[in-house]
Every structure is written in C-alpha cells, then in structure tokens.
Amino acid sequence: MEKKLDGTSVIAFLFLMHSVLAVEVKPSINPAVVGGTVTLSLSPSVTLKAGSWAVGESQILTWLGDQQAVFSGYTGRAFVNTTTGALTLSLLSIEDSGLYWVQSSDPKLTARASVSVVEPVSNVSVSVNQSCLTEFQHSAHMKCSMSTGSSLRVVWMNRSSEVTASDRVLLSQENSMLTIPNVTRYDSGPFRCSVFNPVSNGTSDAVNFIISYGPDNMALTVNGLNISFFPSGSNLTMLCAADSNPPAQLQWAFRGKLLNRTDTLLKLHYVVEAQSGPYSCLAFNNHTQTHNHITTHIVISNSGSEHQALNVLLFTLLSLAGLGPSLPDVCHSFRP
Ligand SMILES: *[C@@H]1O[C@H](CO)[C@@H](O)[C@H](O)[C@H]1NC(C)=O
Ligand SMILES: *[C@@H]1O[C@H](CO)[C@@H](O)[C@H](O)[C@H]1NC(C)=O
Ligand SMILES: *[C@@H]1O[C@H](CO)[C@@H](O)[C@H](O)[C@H]1NC(C)=O
Ligand SMILES: *[C@@H]1O[C@H](CO)[C@@H](O)[C@H](O)[C@H]1NC(C)=O
Ligand SMILES: *[C@@H]1O[C@H](CO)[C@@H](O)[C@H](O)[C@H]1NC(C)=O
Ligand SMILES: *[C@@H]1O[C@H](CO)[C@@H](O)[C@H](O)[C@H]1NC(C)=O
Ligand SMILES: *[C@@H]1O[C@H](CO)[C@@H](O)[C@H](O)[C@H]1NC(C)=O
Ligand SMILES: *[C@@H]1O[C@H](CO)[C@@H](O)[C@H](O)[C@H]1NC(C)=O
Ligand SMILES: *[C@@H]1O[C@H](CO)[C@@H](O)[C@H](O)[C@H]1NC(C)=O
Ligand SMILES: *[C@@H]1O[C@H](CO)[C@@H](O)[C@H](O)[C@H]1NC(C)=O
C-alpha cells in the first residue's frame, strides 16, 4: 500500500510588473451610482506613453501614444486620457464593481483601486398580510420591499424608536421581515421601514395594526370614590371602566339580575337601605369574544357609618351567552 505524503503547498506571488513609481489610483467617486460615471486618475499625475486598464480578469482598454483600443463590453463607455492615463467609465452597472488595474511600460508602473457600484434605493414599502389582530392570539408579519437598490441595510421604526430583535420581535431575511409572534395592545404602530445604502436611502409609508384586546383592568367607582358605605337618601353615580378595543359592551346587574342598563354610568336617586347589595358591571368585547366583570358591595344605611362587616353575598354571575348583539364587524377577516 502506497502512503500519500502531505505535500507542502508553495504559494508563489508573481509580480507581473515591478513597480518603480509609487502611484495610486484615485476614483472620482466610490461607491459610484448605477448609470453614473467614474474617473480613475493617477496620483501624483504622471505622463504615460502606453498602458492598459483591466478590472479583475477583464481587459478594458489599451493605449499607445494617442491611439486607444477598447475591448468588447466597454465600447462606447470607456475612455482613457492618453496623456494622464486616467480612465473614465460611464453607464455603470453593479457588475462594474471590482478591482481596477492600470499597467504602463513607459514609465514602468502598476497601480490599482477597488470601486463598488451601488444601485440607489427606490419605492420602499411595507406589506402586511393581516392588519386586524387579537392580543395574545395573533402574530404580526411585516415585509419591507423596494423596487430597486443594492448593498442594503434595513432599519425598522416603531413610532420613533428603532425596533431591534428580542424575545418579542424576530427580524429575518436580512432584516426585511419583521415578525411579532404574540402581539400586545401596544404593538399597533405606526411601523415604518427605512432602507439605506451608501448612495441613497428611502422610507416606507406607515403601517398600523388594529389590535383587539380586553376587557380587562376593570374599575368601578361610586361618586368618584372607592368606598362602599353611603347614607340613605344619597344620589349614587356608579362609573364602570374597562380597557377594551373595540370598547366593551356594558351591562349593569344588581344582586345578579341584569338591570337593562348599558351606559358606563349607573345613576340611583335617593337610595334606600333595600338598595344595598352587590352591584356588578359586566363587560363583553365582541372581537376578542371575552367577558369580564367587577362587583362592588354597596351598603346603604340609616344608622350612619357604624355599619358592621360587609354582607358578602354569594354572587352568581349570570351566564352572559348571547348578551352581545351581532353587529357588523370591520375586523372580521382574520377570524379562523
Ligand atoms: C487629459 O488630461 C489633461 C490633464 O487633466 C487635460 O488637460 C487634457 O485635456 C485631457 N485630455 C483629454 C483628451 O481629455
Ligand atoms: C412601488 O412598489 C409597489 C409595490 O411594491 C409597486 O406596485 C409599484 O409599481 C412600485 N412603483 C415603482 C415606481 O416602481
Ligand atoms: C402571514 O405571513 C406569514 C409569513 O409569510 C405567515 O406565516 C402567516 O401564516 C401569514 N398569515 C396569514 C393570516 O396569511
Ligand atoms: C402571549 O403573551 C402572553 C403574555 O405575555 C402569554 O400569557 C401567552 O401565553 C403568550 N401566547 C403565546 C401563544 O405565546
Ligand atoms: C412599539 O412601541 C410601543 C411604545 O410606543 C411599545 O410598547 C411596544 O412594545 C413596541 N412594539 C414593538 C414590536 O417594538
Ligand atoms: C438619506 O438621504 C438624504 C438625501 O436623499 C440625505 O440627506 C440623508 O443624509 C440620508 N440619510 C442617511 C442616514 O444616510
Ligand atoms: C379601590 O379599592 C380596591 C380594594 O380596596 C383596590 O384594589 C383598588 O385599587 C382601588 N381603586 C382605586 C381607584 O382607588
Ligand atoms: C339628588 O338628585 C336630585 C335630582 O337630581 C337633586 O335634586 C338632589 O339635590 C340630589 N341630592 C343630593 C343629596 O345630592
Ligand atoms: C330595556 O330598556 C329599553 C329602553 O331603555 C326598553 O325599550 C326595553 O323594553 C327594556 N327591556 C327590558 C327587558 O326591560
Ligand atoms: C362590536 O361592538 C362594537 C362597539 O360596541 C360595535 O360598534 C360593533 O358593531 C360590534 N360588532 C359586532 C360584530 O357585534
């Protein structure tokens, strides 16, 4: 059996031209813009009698005296100043990006510079496949796109703050996709994407989500106070509040019986002892299909404030099935 020996690679650097003049290539603009023009000048300026320009492996042109010959692919858009050796290249495309070389035999020199050609950004937009979402149920998906542009950097804004990836937010496809896997009521936006490259930038229109949530954080106050003892003869104004989008449909109940009252306020005039008991506000959100309620035990007494412990009644909440009327629904399309 023959054993293969590990060979040592010998890397030889082959210098085609030995540089005798320390000359640099200076692009007039870098990065250059698609469709635009770049001039590659030599610095410090020299007078060259003959030479050639190439980019990577491709020959662009050669010149001798005041005669120049342009290679195919560059006809009509490459031109050399036969005195200074400066190359002017127009009608640039992204493929013109690369390492540009100039070589001259008289005087003997070689120099190079890399140039990148970048396409300006245009028509930045955000698309969403669903803008009506339910808190804790749906995910939000946004895609940033543009008609043209290269070498892009995408940045997302939520109102005036930049959105960064976190356990709540996923950025994918080089930041062009923004996903919020579990939306909250605070994720309504407006969201925008901005796209930057070295020659331009663009920002999309704003996108908003309509996020259904609640009802929750319910509060019930009586006469603006968080107390439950009142003398008989008082006027009571009960206020029910719930965080909900769309606004919750409210119902008032007393001792577990619906009162046929649906305002946020429940007013009782000249209350008597018999009106003591548990008052409830029932809330229903027809988008989240969620019910919630809050109950306050009100004690109305003739004997002043010496009333004993609350008469805590076992309060059976009515079944609320069917309380909400079936009304047209602007955000119904996301329903499974
Ligand atoms: C070549 O460059 C020199 C120096 O910039 C300039 O004076 C001359 O007009 C240029 N020649 C052509 C043909 O553009
Ligand atoms: C801008 O983008 C939208 C959608 O991405 C497209 O429908 C429209 O034609 C584009 N406009 C231009 C001027 O490219
Ligand atoms: C929205 O798009 C995302 C990603 O493209 C997909 O996962 C999701 O199912 C889509 N949602 C709807 C409602 O089409
Ligand atoms: C969404 O977030 C809420 C609150 O953070 C959490 O209770 C719920 O489980 C999450 N739902 C999913 C599907 O991750
Ligand atoms: C958007 O901004 C709001 C505050 O304005 C914040 O509560 C919410 O978490 C943000 N959402 C995302 C996805 O960045
Ligand atoms: C975006 O482009 C405008 C001109 O179109 C320029 O004034 C601005 O500085 C650019 N912004 C950034 C952050 O590059
Ligand atoms: C009212 O009182 C309850 C219990 O005593 C308390 O949890 C609630 O935060 C109070 N609300 C306000 C608005 O003071
Ligand atoms: C109760 O309301 C009636 C009519 O709205 C009013 O005339 C009366 O003064 C009020 N009583 C108290 C104690 O505020
Ligand atoms: C509820 O009140 C409305 C007017 O406020 C009345 O038309 C309706 O008949 C009442 N319903 C019941 C069940 O009392
Ligand atoms: C849901 O409730 C809102 C506000 O109470 C109402 O405007 C809407 O028409 C209702 N939609 C449905 C489908 O019941």
Short mmCIF file of C-alpha atoms and ligand atoms in Angstrom, two decimals:
data_model
loop_
_atom_site.label_atom_id
_atom_site.label_comp_id
_atom_site.label_asym_id
_atom_site.label_seq_id
_atom_site.Cartn_x
_atom_site.Cartn_y
_atom_site.Cartn_z
CA MET A 1 0.00 0.00 0.00
CA GLU A 2 1.30 3.32 -1.02
CA LYS A 3 1.22 6.09 1.52
CA LYS A 4 0.36 9.56 0.26
CA LEU A 5 2.63 12.22 1.56
CA ASP A 6 1.20 15.53 2.59
CA GLY A 7 2.71 17.97 0.20
CA THR A 8 3.60 21.44 1.21
CA SER A 9 1.99 23.96 -1.00
CA VAL A 10 4.28 26.58 -2.21
CA ILE A 11 2.47 29.77 -2.95
CA ALA A 12 4.32 31.96 -5.33
CA PHE A 13 3.39 35.53 -5.75
CA LEU A 14 4.01 36.55 -9.28
CA PHE A 15 4.56 40.22 -9.83
CA LEU A 16 3.78 40.92 -13.43
CA MET A 17 5.15 44.37 -13.25
CA HIS A 18 7.70 45.68 -10.89
CA SER A 19 6.52 49.00 -9.63
CA VAL A 20 9.16 51.63 -9.95
CA LEU A 21 6.84 54.58 -9.45
CA ALA A 22 4.75 54.93 -6.30
CA VAL A 23 1.46 55.89 -7.93
CA GLU A 24 -2.05 55.48 -6.61
CA VAL A 25 -5.35 55.14 -8.46
CA LYS A 26 -7.94 57.65 -7.21
CA PRO A 27 -11.61 57.07 -8.12
CA SER A 28 -13.59 60.30 -8.58
CA ILE A 29 -16.44 58.70 -6.59
CA ASN A 30 -16.65 55.49 -4.59
CA PRO A 31 -19.11 53.91 -4.27
CA ALA A 32 -20.37 55.01 -7.65
CA VAL A 33 -24.02 55.01 -8.70
CA VAL A 34 -25.61 52.68 -11.26
CA GLY A 35 -25.93 54.56 -14.58
CA GLY A 36 -23.31 57.07 -13.48
CA THR A 37 -19.69 57.72 -14.40
CA VAL A 38 -16.42 57.22 -12.56
CA THR A 39 -12.97 58.53 -13.45
CA LEU A 40 -9.92 56.68 -12.17
CA SER A 41 -7.00 59.11 -12.08
CA LEU A 42 -3.40 58.52 -11.19
CA SER A 43 -1.95 60.39 -8.26
CA PRO A 44 0.52 62.01 -8.34
CA SER A 45 -0.09 62.76 -12.01
CA VAL A 46 2.27 61.21 -14.49
CA THR A 47 2.57 61.19 -18.24
CA LEU A 48 2.18 57.70 -19.67
CA LYS A 49 3.13 56.82 -23.25
CA ALA A 50 1.47 53.38 -23.27
CA GLY A 51 -0.54 51.22 -20.93
CA SER A 52 -3.69 49.26 -20.26
CA TRP A 53 -6.63 49.14 -17.89
CA ALA A 54 -8.33 45.99 -16.59
CA VAL A 55 -10.86 45.10 -13.94
CA GLY A 56 -10.30 41.74 -12.29
CA GLU A 57 -9.68 39.39 -15.21
CA SER A 58 -11.32 41.58 -17.87
CA GLN A 59 -9.36 43.85 -20.15
CA ILE A 60 -10.96 47.25 -20.62
CA LEU A 61 -8.61 49.07 -23.00
CA THR A 62 -5.01 49.62 -24.02
CA TRP A 63 -3.32 52.66 -25.45
CA LEU A 64 -0.13 53.58 -27.23
CA GLY A 65 0.69 57.19 -27.90
CA ASP A 66 -2.66 58.81 -28.65
CA GLN A 67 -4.24 55.62 -30.01
CA GLN A 68 -6.58 53.65 -27.76
CA ALA A 69 -8.28 50.28 -28.31
CA VAL A 70 -11.36 49.42 -26.24
CA PHE A 71 -12.27 45.78 -25.59
CA SER A 72 -15.76 44.47 -26.25
CA GLY A 73 -18.13 45.06 -23.38
CA TYR A 74 -16.63 48.50 -22.90
CA THR A 75 -17.09 50.05 -26.33
CA GLY A 76 -18.76 53.42 -26.10
CA ARG A 77 -18.39 53.73 -22.35
CA ALA A 78 -14.66 53.51 -21.62
CA PHE A 79 -12.19 56.21 -22.49
CA VAL A 80 -8.62 56.90 -21.45
CA ASN A 81 -6.84 60.21 -21.37
CA THR A 82 -3.75 59.05 -23.21
CA THR A 83 -1.61 61.71 -21.57
CA THR A 84 -2.51 61.13 -17.93
CA GLY A 85 -3.72 57.52 -18.18
CA ALA A 86 -6.98 58.47 -16.41
CA LEU A 87 -9.80 56.04 -17.20
CA THR A 88 -13.36 57.31 -17.50
CA LEU A 89 -16.06 54.64 -17.36
CA SER A 90 -19.73 55.55 -17.81
CA LEU A 91 -23.12 53.79 -17.88
CA LEU A 92 -22.03 51.91 -14.77
CA SER A 93 -23.78 48.77 -13.62
CA ILE A 94 -23.43 46.76 -10.39
CA GLU A 95 -21.25 44.27 -12.34
CA ASP A 96 -18.68 47.01 -12.89
CA SER A 97 -17.76 46.72 -9.19
CA GLY A 98 -14.25 45.30 -8.80
CA LEU A 99 -10.53 45.85 -8.56
CA TYR A 100 -9.28 48.17 -11.32
CA TRP A 101 -5.68 47.87 -12.56
CA VAL A 102 -3.57 50.14 -14.63
CA GLN A 103 -0.26 48.99 -16.10
CA SER A 104 2.20 51.01 -18.04
CA SER A 105 5.51 50.08 -19.60
CA ASP A 106 6.75 53.60 -20.15
CA PRO A 107 7.30 54.65 -17.47
CA LYS A 108 7.08 51.31 -15.76
CA LEU A 109 4.23 51.24 -13.18
CA THR A 110 1.27 49.35 -11.92
CA ALA A 111 -1.46 50.57 -9.59
CA ARG A 112 -4.92 49.54 -8.59
CA ALA A 113 -8.05 50.56 -6.68
CA SER A 114 -11.32 48.88 -5.97
CA VAL A 115 -14.56 50.54 -6.94
CA SER A 116 -18.06 49.49 -6.00
CA VAL A 117 -21.15 50.41 -7.94
CA VAL A 118 -24.37 50.66 -5.97
CA GLU A 119 -27.95 50.98 -7.14
CA PRO A 120 -29.98 53.74 -5.44
CA VAL A 121 -32.93 52.70 -3.29
CA SER A 122 -36.39 53.47 -4.64
CA ASN A 123 -40.02 52.93 -3.71
CA VAL A 124 -39.65 51.46 -0.24
CA SER A 125 -42.87 49.91 1.05
CA VAL A 126 -44.15 47.69 3.85
CA SER A 127 -46.68 44.96 3.20
CA VAL A 128 -48.66 43.09 5.82
CA ASN A 129 -50.93 40.14 5.22
CA GLN A 130 -53.21 40.93 8.12
CA SER A 131 -53.74 44.22 9.93
CA CYS A 132 -56.58 43.29 12.30
CA LEU A 133 -55.09 41.25 15.12
CA THR A 134 -56.07 39.99 18.54
CA GLU A 135 -53.77 40.47 21.54
CA PHE A 136 -52.03 37.27 22.72
CA GLN A 137 -53.54 35.30 19.84
CA HIS A 138 -52.11 36.59 16.60
CA SER A 139 -48.69 37.34 15.23
CA ALA A 140 -47.89 40.38 13.13
CA HIS A 141 -45.88 39.94 9.92
CA MET A 142 -44.39 42.86 8.03
CA LYS A 143 -42.26 42.74 4.90
CA CYS A 144 -40.11 45.62 3.72
CA SER A 145 -39.60 45.75 -0.04
CA MET A 146 -38.25 48.15 -2.62
CA SER A 147 -38.30 48.42 -6.40
CA THR A 148 -34.55 48.96 -6.76
CA GLY A 149 -31.49 49.05 -4.55
CA SER A 150 -28.32 47.13 -3.73
CA SER A 151 -25.99 46.84 -0.72
CA LEU A 152 -28.96 47.46 1.55
CA ARG A 153 -29.32 47.93 5.25
CA VAL A 154 -32.90 47.78 6.58
CA VAL A 155 -34.00 49.52 9.77
CA TRP A 156 -37.48 49.28 11.32
CA MET A 157 -39.11 52.03 13.31
CA ASN A 158 -41.99 51.67 15.77
CA ARG A 159 -43.27 55.23 16.08
CA SER A 160 -39.96 56.96 16.83
CA SER A 161 -37.92 54.06 18.22
CA GLU A 162 -35.83 51.63 16.29
CA VAL A 163 -37.06 48.03 16.52
CA THR A 164 -34.38 45.51 17.43
CA ALA A 165 -34.59 41.75 17.64
CA SER A 166 -35.63 40.48 21.07
CA ASP A 167 -37.64 37.66 22.59
CA ARG A 168 -40.74 39.55 21.42
CA VAL A 169 -39.58 40.54 17.95
CA LEU A 170 -37.99 38.48 15.18
CA LEU A 171 -36.07 40.03 12.32
CA SER A 172 -35.31 37.76 9.39
CA GLN A 173 -34.31 37.75 5.71
CA GLU A 174 -31.58 40.33 6.32
CA ASN A 175 -33.99 42.40 8.42
CA SER A 176 -36.53 42.71 5.62
CA MET A 177 -39.10 40.66 7.61
CA LEU A 178 -40.37 41.81 10.99
CA THR A 179 -42.45 39.33 12.98
CA ILE A 180 -44.09 39.91 16.35
CA PRO A 181 -45.10 36.35 17.31
CA ASN A 182 -47.54 37.36 20.04
CA VAL A 183 -48.91 40.87 19.66
CA THR A 184 -49.91 43.08 22.56
CA ARG A 185 -52.20 46.11 22.56
CA TYR A 186 -49.07 48.31 22.47
CA ASP A 187 -47.94 46.93 19.10
CA SER A 188 -50.32 48.94 16.94
CA GLY A 189 -47.50 51.03 15.47
CA PRO A 190 -47.10 53.07 13.31
CA PHE A 191 -44.31 50.93 11.85
CA ARG A 192 -42.03 52.04 9.03
CA CYS A 193 -39.02 50.57 7.36
CA SER A 194 -36.07 52.61 6.13
CA VAL A 195 -33.56 51.27 3.65
CA PHE A 196 -30.06 52.66 3.43
CA ASN A 197 -27.14 52.09 1.12
CA PRO A 198 -24.04 54.19 0.60
CA VAL A 199 -25.61 56.25 -2.18
CA SER A 200 -29.21 56.72 -1.07
CA ASN A 201 -31.96 55.88 1.35
CA GLY A 202 -35.75 55.56 1.40
CA THR A 203 -38.52 55.21 3.96
CA SER A 204 -41.85 53.48 3.60
CA ASP A 205 -45.27 54.80 4.49
CA ALA A 206 -46.51 53.98 7.99
CA VAL A 207 -48.37 50.78 8.72
CA ASN A 208 -50.75 50.45 11.65
CA PHE A 209 -52.38 47.42 13.21
CA ILE A 210 -55.80 47.35 14.78
CA ILE A 211 -55.33 45.20 17.86
CA SER A 212 -58.34 43.85 19.73
CA TYR A 213 -57.89 43.32 23.44
CA GLY A 214 -59.67 43.11 26.75
CA PRO A 215 -61.89 43.80 28.52
CA ASP A 216 -59.54 43.94 31.48
CA ASN A 217 -58.28 46.31 34.20
CA MET A 218 -61.89 46.93 35.19
CA ALA A 219 -62.73 49.60 37.76
CA LEU A 220 -66.00 50.55 39.42
CA THR A 221 -66.27 53.79 41.38
CA VAL A 222 -69.25 55.30 43.15
CA ASN A 223 -69.49 59.11 43.18
CA GLY A 224 -65.87 59.14 42.11
CA LEU A 225 -64.80 57.37 45.30
CA ASN A 226 -63.52 53.93 46.04
CA ILE A 227 -65.81 53.45 49.00
CA SER A 228 -68.98 51.44 49.53
CA PHE A 229 -70.83 52.95 52.53
CA PHE A 230 -73.47 55.62 51.87
CA PRO A 231 -76.25 57.16 53.93
CA SER A 232 -79.77 56.60 52.68
CA GLY A 233 -81.11 59.47 50.65
CA SER A 234 -77.84 59.80 48.74
CA ASN A 235 -77.67 60.04 45.00
CA LEU A 236 -75.23 57.46 43.64
CA THR A 237 -73.43 57.67 40.33
CA MET A 238 -71.55 54.48 39.55
CA LEU A 239 -68.91 54.55 36.85
CA CYS A 240 -67.68 51.42 35.15
CA ALA A 241 -64.42 51.37 33.18
CA ALA A 242 -62.69 48.60 31.26
CA ASP A 243 -59.68 48.56 28.96
CA SER A 244 -61.03 47.15 25.73
CA ASN A 245 -60.69 47.53 21.98
CA PRO A 246 -63.23 47.80 20.50
CA PRO A 247 -64.98 49.38 23.52
CA ALA A 248 -66.69 46.78 25.64
CA GLN A 249 -70.45 46.44 25.66
CA LEU A 250 -71.52 47.03 29.26
CA GLN A 251 -74.42 45.72 31.32
CA TRP A 252 -75.26 46.56 34.91
CA ALA A 253 -76.57 43.99 37.35
CA PHE A 254 -77.85 44.17 40.93
CA ARG A 255 -77.86 41.04 43.09
CA GLY A 256 -77.12 39.04 40.00
CA LYS A 257 -80.05 40.39 37.99
CA LEU A 258 -79.49 42.39 34.84
CA LEU A 259 -80.77 45.95 35.09
CA ASN A 260 -81.29 46.64 31.37
CA ARG A 261 -78.76 49.46 31.65
CA THR A 262 -75.84 49.63 29.20
CA ASP A 263 -74.25 53.05 29.87
CA THR A 264 -70.90 53.48 31.54
CA LEU A 265 -72.78 55.38 34.26
CA LEU A 266 -75.48 53.97 36.54
CA LYS A 267 -77.37 56.66 38.49
CA LEU A 268 -79.54 55.96 41.53
CA HIS A 269 -81.51 58.76 43.20
CA TYR A 270 -82.45 58.90 46.88
CA VAL A 271 -81.23 55.41 47.64
CA VAL A 272 -82.83 53.41 50.45
CA GLU A 273 -81.45 50.54 52.57
CA ALA A 274 -83.15 47.97 50.39
CA GLN A 275 -80.83 49.01 47.56
CA SER A 276 -77.80 47.68 49.46
CA GLY A 277 -76.10 44.76 47.84
CA PRO A 278 -73.69 43.74 45.14
CA TYR A 279 -73.65 45.92 42.04
CA SER A 280 -71.88 44.48 39.04
CA CYS A 281 -70.69 45.82 35.79
CA LEU A 282 -70.40 43.17 33.09
CA ALA A 283 -68.23 43.81 30.07
CA PHE A 284 -68.11 41.98 26.78
CA ASN A 285 -65.76 42.53 23.84
CA ASN A 286 -67.32 41.17 20.68
CA HIS A 287 -63.95 40.93 18.86
CA THR A 288 -61.99 39.03 21.47
CA GLN A 289 -65.19 37.20 22.50
CA THR A 290 -64.13 37.81 26.10
CA HIS A 291 -66.30 38.54 29.13
CA ASN A 292 -65.18 40.24 32.31
CA HIS A 293 -66.87 41.78 35.31
CA ILE A 294 -66.35 43.77 38.50
CA THR A 295 -68.58 43.79 41.57
CA THR A 296 -68.84 46.28 44.44
CA HIS A 297 -70.91 45.67 47.56
CA ILE A 298 -72.74 48.86 48.39
CA VAL A 299 -74.13 49.34 51.89
CA ILE A 300 -76.82 51.98 52.36
CA SER A 301 -77.71 52.64 55.97
CA ASN A 302 -79.82 54.96 58.10
CA SER A 303 -77.63 54.45 61.15
CA GLY A 304 -74.66 56.32 59.81
CA SER A 305 -71.29 54.77 59.26
CA GLU A 306 -71.33 52.25 62.16
CA HIS A 307 -72.38 49.50 59.84
CA GLN A 308 -70.73 46.19 60.50
CA ALA A 309 -69.00 43.87 58.20
CA LEU A 310 -69.99 43.69 54.62
CA ASN A 311 -72.82 41.43 53.94
CA VAL A 312 -70.95 39.39 51.47
CA LEU A 313 -73.45 37.62 49.35
CA LEU A 314 -72.58 34.76 47.16
CA PHE A 315 -72.91 36.34 43.84
CA THR A 316 -73.63 34.17 40.94
CA LEU A 317 -72.70 35.78 37.71
CA LEU A 318 -75.29 35.43 35.05
CA SER A 319 -74.41 33.46 32.05
CA LEU A 320 -73.63 36.12 29.55
CA ALA A 321 -74.12 33.99 26.50
CA GLY A 322 -75.91 35.96 23.85
CA LEU A 323 -75.60 39.35 25.55
CA GLY A 324 -73.74 40.95 22.70
CA PRO A 325 -75.81 41.78 19.69
CA SER A 326 -74.50 40.62 16.36
CA LEU A 327 -73.36 43.78 14.65
CA PRO A 328 -71.23 44.28 11.54
CA ASP A 329 -67.60 43.69 12.22
CA VAL A 330 -64.92 45.77 10.50
CA CYS A 331 -62.11 43.44 11.51
CA HIS A 332 -63.70 40.06 10.90
CA SER A 333 -61.44 38.81 8.10
CA PHE A 334 -58.81 37.27 10.40
CA ARG A 335 -61.24 35.01 12.16
CA PRO A 336 -60.19 31.41 11.65
C1 LIG B 1 -6.14 64.77 -20.38
O1 LIG B 1 -5.88 65.31 -19.10
C2 LIG B 1 -5.25 66.59 -19.13
C3 LIG B 1 -4.92 66.94 -17.70
O2 LIG B 1 -6.04 66.83 -16.89
C4 LIG B 1 -6.15 67.58 -19.80
O3 LIG B 1 -5.52 68.85 -19.85
C5 LIG B 1 -6.49 67.10 -21.19
O4 LIG B 1 -7.42 67.98 -21.78
C6 LIG B 1 -7.05 65.71 -21.16
N1 LIG B 1 -7.26 65.20 -22.48
C7 LIG B 1 -8.44 64.82 -22.95
C8 LIG B 1 -8.47 64.33 -24.34
O5 LIG B 1 -9.45 64.87 -22.23
C1 LIG B 2 -43.50 50.52 -5.97
O1 LIG B 2 -43.74 49.29 -5.29
C2 LIG B 2 -45.04 48.80 -5.44
C3 LIG B 2 -45.19 47.55 -4.59
O2 LIG B 2 -44.00 47.09 -4.08
C4 LIG B 2 -45.31 48.51 -6.91
O3 LIG B 2 -46.64 48.06 -7.07
C5 LIG B 2 -45.09 49.78 -7.71
O4 LIG B 2 -45.23 49.50 -9.08
C6 LIG B 2 -43.71 50.34 -7.47
N1 LIG B 2 -43.55 51.63 -8.14
C7 LIG B 2 -42.47 51.93 -8.86
C8 LIG B 2 -42.45 53.31 -9.45
O5 LIG B 2 -41.56 51.14 -9.04
C1 LIG B 3 -48.74 35.99 7.05
O1 LIG B 3 -47.44 35.73 6.54
C2 LIG B 3 -46.65 34.89 7.36
C3 LIG B 3 -45.27 34.82 6.77
O2 LIG B 3 -45.27 34.98 5.40
C4 LIG B 3 -47.31 33.52 7.50
O3 LIG B 3 -46.54 32.71 8.35
C5 LIG B 3 -48.70 33.72 8.09
O4 LIG B 3 -49.36 32.47 8.16
C6 LIG B 3 -49.49 34.67 7.24
N1 LIG B 3 -50.78 34.90 7.88
C7 LIG B 3 -51.93 34.92 7.20
C8 LIG B 3 -53.15 35.17 8.00
O5 LIG B 3 -51.97 34.77 6.00
C1 LIG B 4 -48.56 35.68 24.58
O1 LIG B 4 -48.13 36.53 25.64
C2 LIG B 4 -48.90 36.40 26.82
C3 LIG B 4 -48.42 37.44 27.83
O2 LIG B 4 -47.06 37.62 27.77
C4 LIG B 4 -48.79 34.98 27.37
O3 LIG B 4 -49.59 34.85 28.51
C5 LIG B 4 -49.24 34.00 26.29
O4 LIG B 4 -49.06 32.68 26.72
C6 LIG B 4 -48.48 34.23 25.00
N1 LIG B 4 -49.08 33.40 23.97
C7 LIG B 4 -48.33 32.68 23.13
C8 LIG B 4 -49.07 31.89 22.12
O5 LIG B 4 -47.11 32.69 23.20
C1 LIG B 5 -43.79 49.66 19.97
O1 LIG B 5 -43.73 50.80 20.79
C2 LIG B 5 -44.53 50.72 21.97
C3 LIG B 5 -44.37 52.03 22.70
O2 LIG B 5 -44.74 53.11 21.87
C4 LIG B 5 -44.08 49.56 22.82
O3 LIG B 5 -44.90 49.46 23.95
C5 LIG B 5 -44.17 48.28 22.01
O4 LIG B 5 -43.68 47.19 22.77
C6 LIG B 5 -43.36 48.41 20.74
N1 LIG B 5 -43.53 47.22 19.93
C7 LIG B 5 -42.55 46.71 19.20
C8 LIG B 5 -42.85 45.48 18.41
O5 LIG B 5 -41.44 47.21 19.16
C1 LIG B 6 -30.80 59.94 3.25
O1 LIG B 6 -30.79 60.60 2.01
C2 LIG B 6 -30.83 62.00 2.10
C3 LIG B 6 -30.87 62.58 0.70
O2 LIG B 6 -31.68 61.82 -0.13
C4 LIG B 6 -29.63 62.52 2.85
O3 LIG B 6 -29.74 63.91 3.03
C5 LIG B 6 -29.58 61.86 4.21
O4 LIG B 6 -28.39 62.25 4.89
C6 LIG B 6 -29.59 60.37 4.06
N1 LIG B 6 -29.64 59.79 5.39
C7 LIG B 6 -28.77 58.86 5.78
C8 LIG B 6 -28.90 58.42 7.20
O5 LIG B 6 -27.95 58.37 5.03
C1 LIG B 7 -60.31 50.51 45.18
O1 LIG B 7 -60.17 49.58 46.23
C2 LIG B 7 -59.74 48.32 45.87
C3 LIG B 7 -59.75 47.38 47.07
O2 LIG B 7 -59.88 48.09 48.24
C4 LIG B 7 -58.33 48.46 45.26
O3 LIG B 7 -57.88 47.21 44.82
C5 LIG B 7 -58.39 49.43 44.08
O4 LIG B 7 -57.09 49.65 43.56
C6 LIG B 7 -58.99 50.76 44.49
N1 LIG B 7 -59.18 51.58 43.32
C7 LIG B 7 -58.94 52.89 43.30
C8 LIG B 7 -59.21 53.60 42.00
O5 LIG B 7 -58.55 53.50 44.28
C1 LIG B 8 -80.17 64.11 44.22
O1 LIG B 8 -80.61 64.39 42.89
C2 LIG B 8 -81.76 65.24 42.84
C3 LIG B 8 -82.22 65.36 41.41
O2 LIG B 8 -81.23 65.11 40.51
C4 LIG B 8 -81.40 66.58 43.45
O3 LIG B 8 -82.49 67.46 43.39
C5 LIG B 8 -80.92 66.40 44.86
O4 LIG B 8 -80.48 67.61 45.43
C6 LIG B 8 -79.77 65.39 44.94
N1 LIG B 8 -79.45 65.10 46.31
C7 LIG B 8 -78.22 65.15 46.79
C8 LIG B 8 -78.04 64.79 48.25
O5 LIG B 8 -77.24 65.48 46.09
C1 LIG B 9 -84.80 47.97 28.29
O1 LIG B 9 -84.88 49.38 28.16
C2 LIG B 9 -85.32 49.85 26.92
C3 LIG B 9 -85.28 51.37 26.90
O2 LIG B 9 -84.21 51.85 27.66
C4 LIG B 9 -86.75 49.34 26.69
O3 LIG B 9 -87.17 49.73 25.40
C5 LIG B 9 -86.74 47.83 26.80
O4 LIG B 9 -88.07 47.34 26.68
C6 LIG B 9 -86.17 47.38 28.12
N1 LIG B 9 -86.09 45.92 28.16
C7 LIG B 9 -86.48 45.19 29.21
C8 LIG B 9 -86.28 43.73 29.08
O5 LIG B 9 -86.89 45.73 30.20
C1 LIG B 10 -68.86 45.13 18.40
O1 LIG B 10 -69.01 46.20 19.31
C2 LIG B 10 -68.77 47.47 18.76
C3 LIG B 10 -68.80 48.50 19.88
O2 LIG B 10 -69.59 48.14 20.91
C4 LIG B 10 -69.80 47.75 17.67
O3 LIG B 10 -69.57 49.01 17.10
C5 LIG B 10 -69.67 46.66 16.62
O4 LIG B 10 -70.66 46.84 15.63
C6 LIG B 10 -69.82 45.29 17.24
N1 LIG B 10 -69.56 44.26 16.26
C7 LIG B 10 -70.18 43.09 16.27
C8 LIG B 10 -69.78 42.11 15.24
O5 LIG B 10 -71.03 42.81 17.10
#
